Every structure is written in structure tokens, then in C-alpha cells.
Coordinates of C-alpha atoms and ligand atoms in Angstrom, one line a residue:
M856 CA 0.0 0.0 0.0
I857 CA 1.2 3.5 -0.8
F858 CA 0.6 5.8 2.3
G859 CA 0.9 9.5 1.6
V860 CA 1.3 12.2 4.3
I861 CA 1.1 15.9 3.6
G862 CA 2.8 18.3 6.0
A863 CA 6.1 17.2 7.6
G864 CA 5.7 19.0 10.9
Q865 CA 5.6 17.3 14.3
M866 CA 2.4 15.3 13.4
G867 CA 3.0 14.5 9.7
S868 CA 6.6 13.3 10.5
G869 CA 5.2 11.1 13.3
I870 CA 2.5 9.7 11.1
A871 CA 4.9 9.0 8.3
Q872 CA 7.3 7.3 10.7
V873 CA 4.8 5.0 12.3
A874 CA 3.4 4.1 8.8
A875 CA 6.9 3.2 7.7
Q876 CA 7.5 1.2 10.9
S877 CA 4.3 -0.7 10.0
G878 CA 5.7 -1.7 6.6
F879 CA 3.9 0.8 4.3
Q880 CA 5.6 2.6 1.5
V881 CA 5.4 6.2 2.5
I882 CA 5.5 9.5 0.6
L883 CA 5.9 12.6 2.8
R884 CA 5.5 16.1 1.4
D885 CA 6.2 19.6 2.7
V886 CA 6.5 22.9 0.9
E887 CA 10.3 23.3 1.3
E888 CA 13.3 21.0 1.4
R889 CA 14.4 22.3 4.8
F890 CA 11.2 21.2 6.4
L891 CA 11.7 17.7 5.0
E892 CA 15.3 17.6 6.3
R893 CA 14.0 18.6 9.8
A894 CA 11.4 15.8 9.6
R895 CA 14.0 13.3 8.5
S896 CA 16.3 14.1 11.4
G897 CA 13.4 14.0 13.9
M898 CA 12.3 10.6 12.6
Q899 CA 15.9 9.3 12.7
A900 CA 16.2 10.4 16.4
S901 CA 12.8 8.9 17.4
L902 CA 13.5 5.6 15.6
G903 CA 17.0 5.6 17.2
K904 CA 15.3 5.8 20.7
L905 CA 12.8 3.1 19.9
H906 CA 15.6 0.8 18.5
E907 CA 17.8 1.4 21.6
K908 CA 14.9 0.4 23.8
G909 CA 14.2 -2.8 21.9
R910 CA 10.9 -1.5 20.7
L911 CA 12.0 -1.5 17.0
E912 CA 13.6 -4.6 15.5
E913 CA 14.8 -2.9 12.3
T914 CA 17.5 -0.3 12.1
P915 CA 16.2 3.3 11.8
E916 CA 17.9 3.4 8.3
A917 CA 15.9 0.4 7.1
V918 CA 12.6 2.1 8.2
L919 CA 13.6 5.4 6.6
E920 CA 14.3 3.5 3.3
R921 CA 10.5 3.1 3.0
V922 CA 10.0 6.9 3.1
R923 CA 10.2 9.1 0.1
F924 CA 10.5 12.8 0.9
T925 CA 9.1 15.2 -1.7
T926 CA 7.9 18.7 -2.3
R927 CA 5.8 17.6 -5.4
L928 CA 2.0 17.0 -5.0
E929 CA 2.0 15.0 -8.3
D930 CA 3.9 12.2 -6.5
F931 CA 0.7 11.3 -4.7
A932 CA -1.1 10.2 -8.0
Q933 CA -0.9 6.4 -7.1
A934 CA -1.5 6.7 -3.4
D935 CA -4.0 4.4 -1.7
L936 CA -4.4 6.7 1.3
V937 CA -3.3 10.3 1.9
V938 CA -3.3 11.8 5.4
E939 CA -3.2 15.6 5.5
A940 CA -1.3 17.1 8.5
I941 CA -0.7 20.7 7.5
V942 CA -1.4 23.9 9.5
E943 CA -4.8 24.0 11.4
H944 CA -6.2 26.7 9.0
E945 CA -9.4 25.8 7.2
P946 CA -8.8 27.9 3.9
T947 CA -5.4 26.3 3.5
K948 CA -6.7 22.8 4.0
L949 CA -9.7 23.4 1.7
E950 CA -7.3 24.5 -1.1
L951 CA -5.1 21.5 -0.6
F952 CA -8.1 19.0 -0.7
R953 CA -9.5 20.7 -3.9
T954 CA -6.1 20.0 -5.6
L955 CA -5.7 16.5 -4.0
G956 CA -9.1 15.5 -5.2
S957 CA -7.9 15.8 -8.8
V958 CA -4.3 14.5 -8.3
V959 CA -4.9 11.3 -6.4
Q960 CA -6.3 8.2 -8.2
P961 CA -10.1 8.0 -7.8
Q962 CA -10.0 4.9 -5.6
G963 CA -7.6 6.6 -3.1
V964 CA -8.9 7.6 0.3
L965 CA -8.2 11.1 1.6
A966 CA -8.0 11.7 5.4
S967 CA -7.4 14.7 7.6
N968 CA -5.5 14.8 10.8
T969 CA -7.3 18.1 11.7
S970 CA -7.7 18.7 15.4
S971 CA -11.1 20.4 15.1
I972 CA -12.1 21.5 11.6
P973 CA -15.4 20.0 10.3
I974 CA -14.6 16.8 8.3
T975 CA -17.8 17.3 6.2
R976 CA -16.6 20.7 4.8
L977 CA -13.1 19.3 3.9
A978 CA -14.8 16.2 2.4
T979 CA -17.0 18.4 0.1
A980 CA -13.9 20.3 -1.1
S981 CA -12.2 17.0 -2.0
G982 CA -14.9 16.0 -4.5
R983 CA -14.9 12.5 -3.1
P984 CA -16.9 12.7 0.2
E985 CA -17.6 9.0 0.4
R986 CA -13.8 8.3 0.4
F987 CA -13.0 11.0 2.9
I988 CA -12.6 10.7 6.7
G989 CA -11.0 12.2 9.8
M990 CA -8.0 10.2 11.0
H991 CA -6.8 12.1 14.1
F992 CA -3.5 10.9 15.6
M993 CA -2.3 12.1 19.0
N994 CA 1.0 13.7 19.7
P995 CA 3.7 12.2 20.0
V996 CA 2.4 9.8 17.4
P997 CA 5.1 7.1 18.0
L998 CA 4.0 6.8 21.7
M999 CA 0.3 7.5 21.8
A1000 CA -2.2 4.7 21.4
L1001 CA -5.3 6.5 20.1
V1002 CA -6.6 7.3 16.6
E1003 CA -9.8 9.3 16.8
V1004 CA -11.8 8.3 13.6
I1005 CA -14.3 10.9 12.5
R1006 CA -16.9 10.1 9.8
G1007 CA -18.1 13.0 7.6
Y1008 CA -21.7 13.2 6.6
S1009 CA -21.1 11.1 3.5
T1010 CA -18.2 8.9 4.6
S1011 CA -18.9 5.3 3.4
D1012 CA -18.8 2.3 5.7
E1013 CA -16.0 0.9 3.4
T1014 CA -13.9 4.0 4.0
A1015 CA -14.4 3.8 7.8
A1016 CA -13.5 0.1 7.8
F1017 CA -10.4 0.7 5.8
I1018 CA -9.2 3.5 8.1
T1019 CA -9.9 1.4 11.2
E1020 CA -8.0 -1.5 9.8
T1021 CA -5.1 0.8 8.8
A1022 CA -4.9 2.3 12.3
R1023 CA -4.8 -1.2 13.8
K1024 CA -2.0 -2.2 11.4
M1025 CA -0.1 0.8 12.7
G1026 CA -0.5 -0.6 16.3
K1027 CA -3.1 2.1 17.2
T1028 CA -6.5 1.8 18.8
P1029 CA -9.1 3.5 16.6
I1030 CA -12.2 4.9 18.3
E1031 CA -15.1 6.5 16.3
C1032 CA -17.0 9.6 16.9
N1033 CA -19.2 12.0 15.0
D1034 CA -18.3 15.2 13.2
F1035 CA -18.8 18.1 15.7
P1036 CA -16.3 20.9 16.3
G1037 CA -13.2 19.6 18.2
F1038 CA -14.7 16.1 18.0
V1039 CA -14.4 14.5 21.4
S1040 CA -10.6 14.9 22.2
N1041 CA -10.2 18.6 21.7
R1042 CA -13.7 19.6 22.8
I1043 CA -12.8 18.3 26.2
L1044 CA -9.0 18.9 26.3
M1045 CA -8.7 22.3 24.9
P1046 CA -11.1 24.2 27.2
M1047 CA -8.9 22.8 30.1
I1048 CA -5.8 24.2 28.5
N1049 CA -7.5 27.5 27.7
E1050 CA -8.6 27.8 31.4
A1051 CA -5.0 27.2 32.5
V1052 CA -3.9 30.1 30.3
Q1053 CA -6.7 32.2 31.7
C1054 CA -5.4 31.4 35.2
V1055 CA -1.9 32.7 34.2
M1056 CA -3.5 35.9 32.9
E1057 CA -5.5 36.5 36.0
G1058 CA -2.5 35.8 38.3
V1059 CA -4.1 32.8 40.0
A1060 CA -0.7 31.0 40.0
T1061 CA 2.5 30.8 38.1
P1062 CA 2.7 28.4 35.1
E1063 CA 5.0 26.1 37.2
A1064 CA 2.4 26.0 40.0
I1065 CA -0.5 25.4 37.6
D1066 CA 1.3 22.5 35.9
G1067 CA 2.4 21.1 39.3
I1068 CA -1.1 21.1 40.7
M1069 CA -2.5 19.4 37.6
K1070 CA 0.3 16.8 37.4
L1071 CA 0.5 15.9 41.0
G1072 CA -3.2 16.5 41.8
M1073 CA -4.8 14.9 38.8
N1074 CA -2.1 12.5 37.8
H1075 CA -1.8 14.1 34.3
P1076 CA 1.5 13.1 32.6
M1077 CA 2.1 16.8 31.6
G1078 CA 0.6 20.0 33.1
P1079 CA -1.7 21.8 30.8
L1080 CA 0.7 24.6 30.0
T1081 CA 3.6 22.2 29.2
L1082 CA 1.1 20.3 27.0
A1083 CA 0.1 23.6 25.3
D1084 CA 3.7 24.3 24.5
F1085 CA 4.1 20.8 23.2
I1086 CA 1.0 21.0 21.0
G1087 CA 1.9 24.5 19.7
L1088 CA 0.1 27.6 20.9
D1089 CA -0.9 28.5 17.3
T1090 CA -2.7 25.1 17.0
C1091 CA -4.3 25.6 20.5
L1092 CA -5.6 29.0 19.4
S1093 CA -7.0 27.7 16.1
I1094 CA -8.8 24.9 17.9
M1095 CA -10.4 27.3 20.4
E1096 CA -11.5 29.5 17.5
V1097 CA -13.2 26.6 15.8
L1098 CA -14.9 25.6 19.1
H1099 CA -16.0 29.2 19.7
H1100 CA -17.4 29.8 16.2
G1101 CA -18.7 26.3 15.7
L1102 CA -20.5 25.8 19.0
G1103 CA -21.4 29.4 19.4
D1104 CA -20.9 29.6 23.2
D1105 CA -18.7 32.1 24.9
K1106 CA -17.4 29.5 27.3
Y1107 CA -15.1 28.5 24.4
R1108 CA -13.7 32.1 23.9
P1109 CA -9.9 31.9 23.5
S1110 CA -8.0 33.4 26.4
P1111 CA -6.7 36.9 25.3
L1112 CA -3.3 35.8 26.7
L1113 CA -3.2 32.8 24.3
R1114 CA -4.0 35.1 21.4
K1115 CA -1.3 37.6 22.4
M1116 CA 1.4 35.0 22.8
V1117 CA 0.6 33.7 19.3
Q1118 CA 0.8 37.2 17.9
A1119 CA 4.1 37.6 19.6
G1120 CA 5.5 34.5 17.9
L1121 CA 5.6 32.5 21.2
L1122 CA 4.3 29.2 19.8
G1123 CA 5.8 26.8 22.4
R1124 CA 8.5 24.2 21.8
K1125 CA 8.5 24.7 18.0
S1126 CA 9.5 28.4 18.2
G1127 CA 11.8 27.9 21.3
R1128 CA 9.5 29.8 23.7
G1129 CA 6.0 29.6 25.0
F1130 CA 5.0 29.4 28.7
Y1131 CA 8.5 27.9 29.1
S1132 CA 11.8 28.4 27.3
Y1133 CA 13.4 25.6 25.2
A1134 CA 17.1 26.1 24.6
Ligands
CAA1278 N1 9.7 9.0 19.8 C1 10.4 8.1 20.5 N2 10.7 8.3 21.8 C2 10.2 9.4 22.4 C3 9.4 10.3 21.7 C4 9.2 10.1 20.3 N3 8.5 11.0 19.6 N4 9.0 11.3 22.6 C5 9.5 11.0 23.8 N5 10.2 9.8 23.7 C6 10.9 9.1 24.7 C7 11.7 10.0 25.6 O1 12.9 10.4 24.9 C8 11.9 9.2 26.8 O2 13.0 8.3 26.6 P1 14.0 8.0 27.9 O3 13.2 7.3 28.8 O4 15.1 7.2 27.2 O5 14.5 9.4 28.3 C9 10.6 8.4 26.9 O6 10.0 8.5 25.6 C10 9.7 8.9 28.0 O7 9.6 10.3 27.8 P2 9.7 11.3 29.0 O8 10.6 10.8 30.1 O9 10.1 12.6 28.4 O10 8.3 11.6 29.5 P3 7.1 10.8 29.8 O11 7.4 9.5 30.5 O12 6.2 11.8 30.5 O13 6.4 10.4 28.5 C11 4.8 11.4 27.0 C12 6.3 11.2 27.4 C13 4.3 10.0 26.5 C14 4.8 12.4 25.9 C15 3.9 11.8 28.2 O14 4.5 12.9 28.8 C16 2.5 12.1 27.8 O15 1.7 11.2 27.7 N6 2.2 13.4 27.7 C17 0.8 13.8 27.3 C18 0.7 13.7 25.8 C19 -0.7 14.1 25.4 O16 -1.6 14.4 26.1 N7 -0.8 14.0 24.0 C20 -2.1 14.4 23.4 C21 -1.9 15.9 23.0 S1 -3.4 16.5 22.3 C22 -3.4 15.9 20.7 O17 -2.4 15.2 20.3 C23 -4.5 16.2 19.9 C24 -4.6 17.5 19.2 O18 -5.3 17.6 18.2 C25 -3.9 18.7 19.8
NAD1279 P1 3.4 21.9 12.5 O1 3.3 23.4 12.5 O2 4.4 21.2 13.3 O3 3.5 21.4 11.0 C1 2.8 21.8 9.9 C2 3.6 21.6 8.6 O4 2.7 21.7 7.5 C3 4.8 22.5 8.4 O5 6.0 21.8 8.3 C4 4.4 23.3 7.2 O6 5.5 23.7 6.4 C5 3.5 22.3 6.5 N1 2.6 22.8 5.4 C6 1.9 24.0 5.5 N2 1.1 24.1 4.3 C7 1.4 23.0 3.6 C8 1.0 22.5 2.3 N3 0.1 23.2 1.6 N4 1.6 21.3 1.8 C9 2.5 20.7 2.6 N5 2.9 21.1 3.8 C10 2.4 22.2 4.3 O7 1.9 21.4 12.9 P2 1.5 20.1 13.6 O8 1.5 20.3 15.0 O9 2.2 19.0 12.9 O10 -0.1 20.0 13.1 C11 -0.5 19.6 11.9 C12 -2.0 19.2 11.9 O11 -2.2 18.2 12.8 C13 -2.9 20.4 12.3 O12 -4.1 20.2 11.6 C14 -3.1 20.1 13.8 O13 -4.3 20.7 14.3 C15 -3.1 18.6 13.8 N6 -2.8 18.0 15.1 C16 -1.8 18.6 15.9 C17 -1.5 18.0 17.1 C18 -0.4 18.6 18.0 O14 -0.3 18.2 19.1 N7 0.4 19.5 17.5 C19 -2.1 16.8 17.5 C20 -3.1 16.2 16.6 C21 -3.4 16.8 15.4

């Protein structure tokens, strides 16, 4: 099977890596070579860790041989599945799916790793809504068990079964839900993160104290602000905007501090600074 991934950021590179670990032939695309190089070295490091710990029998090099890195969309013509993992910005995703709908062979399935954008709208743009679905991996993809599977209005049973089976072949546990803003994962997770940002803005406690309370008090593996930095504050803001507009309730209003930090270029780990600094 040819497994395409578009967007070689933290999610796209993780999805491509796990697909290659699972034996699929992978094509990974980004808009510039330097992003592909960054993805290759991240995948090499992650595979190296897994190999060292005995969780990967093959060498990292053997896995990476199954990944073709490209900037060309035409390379996806023969793909059986293409998972999109580009920025969380609806107009950019719509434009990509309009193009992909005409580039990828008609039997190919298109999927989005979007965190919150309605699958049905993306499916319509692709021109093949029966063969379109949400395939939402969690970060970091090599370590997290869940794939949230979101059917659009017209997604066929065959497409849902194919994605469920593919997720299982990747060692993941697929769980289905319906197409509502933020699905289940981010409708519940993101308001908690947003509230933690609001606590910083109101001076309720320091970021360290907020994270400490949530880690030690609730047994969360990461505090909400550490997690926000890990996800990317730009992505968190985009998800909150989708929840706010899509559900129409002010309880989902993005924290003004979150908005300000994104405007200031403080995106978390990926930019070197967010609530914490990353040297
Ligand atoms: N590949 C391979 N190994 C990795 C890795 C990766 N991508 N990331 C971390 N590791 C390794 C670390 O290097 C570390 O190895 P050593 O033990 O050799 O040092 C090991 O995994 C354990 O990591 P840590 O000691 O740093 O930390 P941990 O035990 O807390 O585990 C974690 C890391 C699994 C990420 C854990 O902190 C966790 O579960 N965090 C919460 C993640 C989460 O909530 N994800 C969902 C985000 S929301 C989302 O994804 C949806 C959305 O749309 C926004
Ligand atoms: P990221 O910023 O790390 O990476 C996005 C990548 O997409 C960048 O490398 C960018 O150059 C590339 N890109 C942008 N437009 C493109 C195009 N037209 N063609 C090809 N590449 C393009 O973002 P990310 O954190 O990997 O998130 C990607 C998607 O996954 C978003 O929809 C996000 O909501 C979703 N997601 C993120 C997380 C997370 O924790 N960060 C978890 C689950 C899902």
C-alpha cells in the first residue's frame, strides 16, 4: 500500500514514521526541502530511541528507506491513502483538498488529521466525500495509542472500515466519533488548556504551580501549559476559535493571553518559547 502524508511538521513526520515502521511505502510532502530535512532528522532520532529500547527490530535506516521525501504533489497520484497534516487553518486545508481530489487516483482515500475543523466541509472540497474521513492521531504519534476516527456526513462504511484496519496495522487503537467541532478529544482537552492560560493571565498562580497542581493532583502526565507548549500555541488558538465559532458559546472564547502570545510568535516548543523556554 502507498501511504501518503502531507505536512512534515511534528504530526506529519510522526504519522509517516509509524506508517513506515508498519511496513507501508510512505511518501511525505512539505513545501520546502528544509522542512523535509528537519522531519528526517526528527524521525531518525525517534527511531533511534525506539531501537535502543528494543521497541523496534529494524534499524532506523531500514525504516527510513521506505519513506520518500518530496515537495511535489503529483507524486501522490498512485497513493491508496493520503493523510493531511498541514497547519490548522481551514482555507489552507480546503485549497489542498481541492487539488488533491484531482491529483490522487479516484479509488484513493483522503483523510485529515485536523484537530477540530469539520470533516464534512473538507470532504466536500475534495470532491470524493464517500472516500474522505478524519484520522486524528495524538502527539507524540510514535508513543500514543489513540486514533480518533471521524466520519463526515457522506463517509462510506467501506472507508471507515479501511481506516480502522489501517490504524490497527499501525499498532493504534481506533475509536469512532461524529463530526462536531473539536470532535471528542479537543472539545474536552482544549477548554482545560484555555482555562489554565486564563489562570496565568489572572495571576491565579505561576505556570509552574498550575502545571504542578494538575500533574500531582490529577495524575496528568504533563501539566496543561507544558502540554500547550508541546502541541503548539498556534494550534491551540486555532482549535479554540473553531470551538468558539462552531459551538457558538462564549465558554469557548480563546484566552486573550493565548492570542497575544501567538501574535508575539511565542508558539511553544517549536518556536523555542511559550510558557517555558526551550534552549
Ligand atoms: N519518539 C520516540 N521516543 C520518544 C518520543 C518520540 N516521539 N518522545 C519521547 N520519547 C521518549 C523520551 O525520549 C523518553 O526516553 P528516555 O526514557 O530514554 O529518556 C521516553 O519517551 C519517555 O519520555 P519522557 O521521560 O520525556 O516523559 P514521559 O514518561 O512523560 O512520556 C509522553 C512522554 C508520552 C509524551 C507523556 O508525557 C505524555 O503522555 N504526555 C501527554 C501527551 C498528550 O496528552 N498528548 C495528546 C496531545 S493532544 C493531541 O495530540 C490532539 C490535538 O489535536 C492537539
Ligand atoms: P506543524 O506546525 O508542526 O507542521 C505543519 C507543517 O505543514 C509545516 O511543516 C508546514 O510547512 C507544512 N505545510 C503547510 N502548508 C502545507 C502545504 N500546503 N503542503 C504541505 N505542507 C504544508 O503542525 P502540527 O502540530 O504537525 O499540526 C499539523 C496538523 O495536525 C494540524 O491540523 C493540527 O491541528 C493537527 N494536530 C496537531 C497535534 C499537535 O499536538 N500538534 C495533534 C493532533 C493533530
